[in-house]
Short mmCIF file of C-alpha atoms in Angstrom, two decimals:
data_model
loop_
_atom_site.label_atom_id
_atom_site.label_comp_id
_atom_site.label_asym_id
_atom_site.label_seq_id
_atom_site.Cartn_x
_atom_site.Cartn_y
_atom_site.Cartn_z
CA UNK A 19 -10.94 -75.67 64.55
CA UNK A 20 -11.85 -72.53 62.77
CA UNK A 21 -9.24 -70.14 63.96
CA UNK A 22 -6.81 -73.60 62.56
CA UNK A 23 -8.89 -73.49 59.23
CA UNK A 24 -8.33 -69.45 59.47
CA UNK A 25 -4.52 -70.33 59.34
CA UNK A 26 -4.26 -72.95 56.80
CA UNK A 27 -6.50 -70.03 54.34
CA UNK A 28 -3.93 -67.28 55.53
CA UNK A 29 -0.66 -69.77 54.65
CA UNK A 30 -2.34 -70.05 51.20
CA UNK A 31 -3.22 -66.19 50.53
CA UNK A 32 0.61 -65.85 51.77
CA UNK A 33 2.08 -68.24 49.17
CA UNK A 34 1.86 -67.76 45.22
CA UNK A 35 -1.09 -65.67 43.61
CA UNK A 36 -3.75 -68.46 43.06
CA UNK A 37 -6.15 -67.99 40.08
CA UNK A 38 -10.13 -69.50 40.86
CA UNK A 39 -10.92 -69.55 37.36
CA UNK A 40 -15.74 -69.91 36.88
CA UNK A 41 -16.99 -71.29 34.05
CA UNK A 42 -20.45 -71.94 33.25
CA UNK A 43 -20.87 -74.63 30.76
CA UNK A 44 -24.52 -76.10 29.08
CA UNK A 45 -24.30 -77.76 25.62
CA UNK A 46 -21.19 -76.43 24.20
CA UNK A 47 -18.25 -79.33 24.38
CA UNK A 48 -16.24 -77.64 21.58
CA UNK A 49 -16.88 -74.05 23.10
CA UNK A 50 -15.82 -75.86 26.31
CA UNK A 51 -12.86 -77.32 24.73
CA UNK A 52 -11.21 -74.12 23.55
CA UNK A 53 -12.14 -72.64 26.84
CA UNK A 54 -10.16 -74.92 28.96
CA UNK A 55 -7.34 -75.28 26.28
CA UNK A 56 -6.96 -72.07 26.60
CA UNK A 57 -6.48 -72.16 30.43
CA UNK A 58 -4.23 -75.00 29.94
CA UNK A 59 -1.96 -73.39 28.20
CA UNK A 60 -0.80 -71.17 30.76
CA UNK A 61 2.87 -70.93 31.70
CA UNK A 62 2.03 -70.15 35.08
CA UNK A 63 0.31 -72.90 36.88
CA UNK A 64 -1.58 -71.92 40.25
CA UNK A 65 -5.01 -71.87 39.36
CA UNK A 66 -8.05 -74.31 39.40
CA UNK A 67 -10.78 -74.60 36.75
CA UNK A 68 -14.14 -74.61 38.28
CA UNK A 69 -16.87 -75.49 35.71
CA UNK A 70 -21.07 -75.54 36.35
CA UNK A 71 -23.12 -77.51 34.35
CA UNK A 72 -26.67 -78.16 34.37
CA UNK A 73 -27.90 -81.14 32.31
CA UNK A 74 -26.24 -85.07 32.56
CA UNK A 75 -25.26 -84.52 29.03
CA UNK A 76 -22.42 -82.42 29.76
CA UNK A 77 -20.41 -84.67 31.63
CA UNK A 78 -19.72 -86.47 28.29
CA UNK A 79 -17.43 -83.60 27.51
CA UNK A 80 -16.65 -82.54 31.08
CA UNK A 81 -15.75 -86.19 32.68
CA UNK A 82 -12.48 -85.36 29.55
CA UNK A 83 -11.14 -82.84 31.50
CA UNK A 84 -9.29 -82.16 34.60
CA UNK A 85 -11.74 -79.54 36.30
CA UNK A 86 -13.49 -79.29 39.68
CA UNK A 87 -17.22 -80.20 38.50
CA UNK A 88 -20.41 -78.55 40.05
CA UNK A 89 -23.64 -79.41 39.14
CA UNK A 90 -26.34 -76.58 39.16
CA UNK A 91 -30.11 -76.76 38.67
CA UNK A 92 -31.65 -74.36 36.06
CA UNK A 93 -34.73 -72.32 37.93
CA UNK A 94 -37.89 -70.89 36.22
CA UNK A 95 -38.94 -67.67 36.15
CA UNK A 96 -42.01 -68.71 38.08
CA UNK A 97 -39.51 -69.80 40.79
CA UNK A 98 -37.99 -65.87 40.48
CA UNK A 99 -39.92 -63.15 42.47
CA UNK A 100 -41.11 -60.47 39.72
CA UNK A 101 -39.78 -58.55 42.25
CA UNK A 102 -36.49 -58.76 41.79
CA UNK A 103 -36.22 -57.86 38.20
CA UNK A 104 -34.55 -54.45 38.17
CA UNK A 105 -36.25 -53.28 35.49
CA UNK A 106 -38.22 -55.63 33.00
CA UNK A 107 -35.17 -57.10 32.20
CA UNK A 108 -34.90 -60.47 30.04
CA UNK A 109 -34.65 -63.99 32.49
CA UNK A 110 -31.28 -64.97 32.42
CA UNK A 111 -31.29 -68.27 34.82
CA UNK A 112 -27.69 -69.74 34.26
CA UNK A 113 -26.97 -65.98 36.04
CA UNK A 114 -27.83 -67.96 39.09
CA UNK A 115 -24.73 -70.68 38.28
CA UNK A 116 -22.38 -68.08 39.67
CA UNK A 117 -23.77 -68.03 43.11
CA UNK A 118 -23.23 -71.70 43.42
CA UNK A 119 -19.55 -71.39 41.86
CA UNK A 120 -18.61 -69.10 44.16
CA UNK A 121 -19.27 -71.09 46.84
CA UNK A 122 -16.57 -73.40 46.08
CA UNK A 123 -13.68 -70.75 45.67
CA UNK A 124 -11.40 -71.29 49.26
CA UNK A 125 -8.74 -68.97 48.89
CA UNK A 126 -7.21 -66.69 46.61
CA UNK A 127 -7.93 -64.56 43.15
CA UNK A 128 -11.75 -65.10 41.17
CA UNK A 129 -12.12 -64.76 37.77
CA UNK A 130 -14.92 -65.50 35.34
CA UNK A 131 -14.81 -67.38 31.85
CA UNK A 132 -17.60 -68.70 30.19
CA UNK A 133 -17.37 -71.60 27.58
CA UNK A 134 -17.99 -69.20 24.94
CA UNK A 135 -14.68 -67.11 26.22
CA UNK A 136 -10.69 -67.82 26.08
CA UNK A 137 -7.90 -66.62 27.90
CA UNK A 138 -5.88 -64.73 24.73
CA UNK A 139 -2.57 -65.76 24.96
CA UNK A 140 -0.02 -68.56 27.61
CA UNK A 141 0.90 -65.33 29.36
CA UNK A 142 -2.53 -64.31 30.86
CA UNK A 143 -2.25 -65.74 34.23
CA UNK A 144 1.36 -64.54 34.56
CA UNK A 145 0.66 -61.28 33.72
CA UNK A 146 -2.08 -60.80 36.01
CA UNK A 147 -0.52 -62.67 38.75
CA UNK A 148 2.38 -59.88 38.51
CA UNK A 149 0.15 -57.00 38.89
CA UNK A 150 -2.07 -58.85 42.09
CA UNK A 151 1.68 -59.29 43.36
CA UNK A 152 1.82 -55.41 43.20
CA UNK A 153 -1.81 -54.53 44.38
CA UNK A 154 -3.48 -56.03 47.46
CA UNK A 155 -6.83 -57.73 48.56
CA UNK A 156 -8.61 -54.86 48.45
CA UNK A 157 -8.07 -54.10 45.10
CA UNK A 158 -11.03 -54.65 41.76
CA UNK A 159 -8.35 -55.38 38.45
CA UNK A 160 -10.43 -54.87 35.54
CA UNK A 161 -9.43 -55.41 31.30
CA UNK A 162 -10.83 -55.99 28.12
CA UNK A 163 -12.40 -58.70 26.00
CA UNK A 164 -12.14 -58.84 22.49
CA UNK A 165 -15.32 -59.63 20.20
CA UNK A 166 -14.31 -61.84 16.66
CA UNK A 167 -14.36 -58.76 14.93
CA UNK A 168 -11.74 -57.27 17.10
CA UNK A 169 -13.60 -54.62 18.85
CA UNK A 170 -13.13 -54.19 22.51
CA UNK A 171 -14.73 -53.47 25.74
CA UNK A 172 -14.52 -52.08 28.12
CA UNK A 173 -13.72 -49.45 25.74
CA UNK A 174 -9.63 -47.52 26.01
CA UNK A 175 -11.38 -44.77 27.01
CA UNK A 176 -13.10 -46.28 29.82
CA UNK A 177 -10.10 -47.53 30.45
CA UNK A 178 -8.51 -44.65 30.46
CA UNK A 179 -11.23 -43.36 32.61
CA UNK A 180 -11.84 -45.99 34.79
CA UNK A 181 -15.49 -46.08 33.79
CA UNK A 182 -17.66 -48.84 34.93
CA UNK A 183 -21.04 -48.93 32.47
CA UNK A 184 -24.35 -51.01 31.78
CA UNK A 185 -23.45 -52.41 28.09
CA UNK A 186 -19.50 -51.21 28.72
CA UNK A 187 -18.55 -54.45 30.37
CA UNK A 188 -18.69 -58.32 30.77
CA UNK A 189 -18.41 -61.21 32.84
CA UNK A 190 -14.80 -61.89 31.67
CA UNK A 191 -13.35 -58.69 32.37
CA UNK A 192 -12.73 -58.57 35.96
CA UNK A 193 -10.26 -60.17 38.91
CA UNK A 194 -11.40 -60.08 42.52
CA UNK A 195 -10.07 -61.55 46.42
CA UNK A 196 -11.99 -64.54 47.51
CA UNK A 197 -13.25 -62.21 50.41
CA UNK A 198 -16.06 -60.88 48.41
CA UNK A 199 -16.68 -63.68 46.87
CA UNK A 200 -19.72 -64.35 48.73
CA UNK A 201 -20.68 -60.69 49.68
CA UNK A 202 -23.39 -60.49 46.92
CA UNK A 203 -25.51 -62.52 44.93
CA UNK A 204 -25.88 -62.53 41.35
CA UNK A 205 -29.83 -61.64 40.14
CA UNK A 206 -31.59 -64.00 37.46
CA UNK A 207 -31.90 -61.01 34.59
CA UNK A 208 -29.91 -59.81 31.79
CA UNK A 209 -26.95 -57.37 32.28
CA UNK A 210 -26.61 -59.51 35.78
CA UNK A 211 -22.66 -58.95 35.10
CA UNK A 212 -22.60 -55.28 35.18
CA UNK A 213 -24.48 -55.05 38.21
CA UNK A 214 -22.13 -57.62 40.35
CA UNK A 215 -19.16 -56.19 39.07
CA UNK A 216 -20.72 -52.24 39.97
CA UNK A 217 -21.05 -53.81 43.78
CA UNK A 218 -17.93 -54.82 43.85
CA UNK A 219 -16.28 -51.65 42.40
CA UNK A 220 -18.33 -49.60 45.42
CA UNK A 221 -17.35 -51.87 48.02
CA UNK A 222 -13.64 -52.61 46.88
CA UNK A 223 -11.60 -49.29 47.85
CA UNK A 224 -8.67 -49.60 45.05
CA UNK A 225 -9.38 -50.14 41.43
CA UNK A 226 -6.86 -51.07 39.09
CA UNK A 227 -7.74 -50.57 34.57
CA UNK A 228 -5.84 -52.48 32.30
CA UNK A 229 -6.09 -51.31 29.16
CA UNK A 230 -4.93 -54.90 27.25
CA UNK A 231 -7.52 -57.27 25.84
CA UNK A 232 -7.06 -60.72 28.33
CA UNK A 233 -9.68 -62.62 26.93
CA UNK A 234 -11.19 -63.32 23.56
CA UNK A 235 -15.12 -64.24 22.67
CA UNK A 236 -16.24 -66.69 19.87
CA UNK A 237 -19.02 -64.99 19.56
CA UNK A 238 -20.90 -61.21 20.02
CA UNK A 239 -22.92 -62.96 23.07
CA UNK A 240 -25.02 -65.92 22.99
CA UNK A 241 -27.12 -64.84 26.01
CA UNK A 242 -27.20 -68.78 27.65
CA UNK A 243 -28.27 -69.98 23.62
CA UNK A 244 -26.33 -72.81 23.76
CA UNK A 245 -24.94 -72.11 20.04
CA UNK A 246 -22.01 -74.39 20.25
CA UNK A 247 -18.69 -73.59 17.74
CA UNK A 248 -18.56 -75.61 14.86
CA UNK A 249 -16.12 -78.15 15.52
#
């Protein structure tokens, strides 16, 4: 059975580049809403919306949409080992949501997108999809998101560089195999996306920098807020 379940995975890696797209979502239906319209809206079509949410409120919104729902339960910090903050660090619980998102992802390409983030333009997928089509599974594709005031990071120069920093990155800025998508655990503390995204860049040998801005925030980060868009 497994070595059959092995070949139905390896079919699917061997067909066209599909897209795992993460979302966490918690009190934010019109955030939500311009998230997935955005995803919608992509000419090319092999992807599947995966969307967290922690509270029976949110399936108001989500029970709307066509999405593969998982519900998640918020921890405490008392629940968190003290231990395990790398450095007095703020508690960022819905940092948790990922680990049980990634669980879900069966085969092909993982990428991140909060309900406070968008896809930029139809052509996102497509594009990306041409350069995993010219890469391999062993490859970390990283690019930038764009803040409402237009700045970017990760910066061109890190870019440029191919510069991973604390503060120079976020959790919408990076494409990974389904391989690792299990390898490590996201922590419960701020700046959790920098330090998932440095394992991966140690573990995965090839690392490909896009300097083009693939996704677009409403906001300069809400830190799990819940500050919704004004509909």
């Amino acid at each position: 059975m497994i070595d059959f379940l092995k070949e139905i995975f390896k079919k699917k890696d061997e067909g066209p580049v599909f897209f795992n797209i993460l979302t966490r979502t918690s009190g934010r239906p019109n955030g939500f809403k311009r998230c997935h319209e955005s995803i919608q809206e992509q000419t090319y079509r092999h992807f599947l919306h995966i969307v967290s949410y922690d509270n029976p409120e949110d399936l108001t919104y989500l029970e709307e949409y066509d999405v593969k729902r998982v519900e998640v339960k918020k921890k405490k910090e008392k629940d968190v080992p003290l231990s395990k903050n790398p450095g007095n660090l703020e508690f960022s619980p819905h940092n948790l949501y990922f680990n049980s998102l990634l669980k879900e992802v069966k085969h092909g390409w993982v990428m991140l997108l909060d309900d406070d983030d968008m896809l930029a333009h139809p052509n996102v997928l497509k594009e990306l999809a041409e350069v995993v089509k010219e890469a391999d599974k062993r490859t970390l594709i990283i690019w930038q998101m764009e803040y409402p005031d237009g700045s970017r990071l990760p910066t061109s120069k890190m870019i440029e560089d191919q510069e991973i920093k604390l503060y120079g990155i976020g959790t919408p800025c990076f494409l990974f195999h389904n391989r690792y998508a299990t390898k490590f655990k996201w922590d419960a503390w701020k700046c959790a996306d920098y330090r998932f995204i440095k394992k991966l860049s140690d573990t995965i040998p090839k690392l490909i920098c896009l300097n083009k801005a693939y996704v677009r925030l409403n906001n300069f980060g809400d830190f799990g807020r819940r500050n919704d868009l004004i509909n």
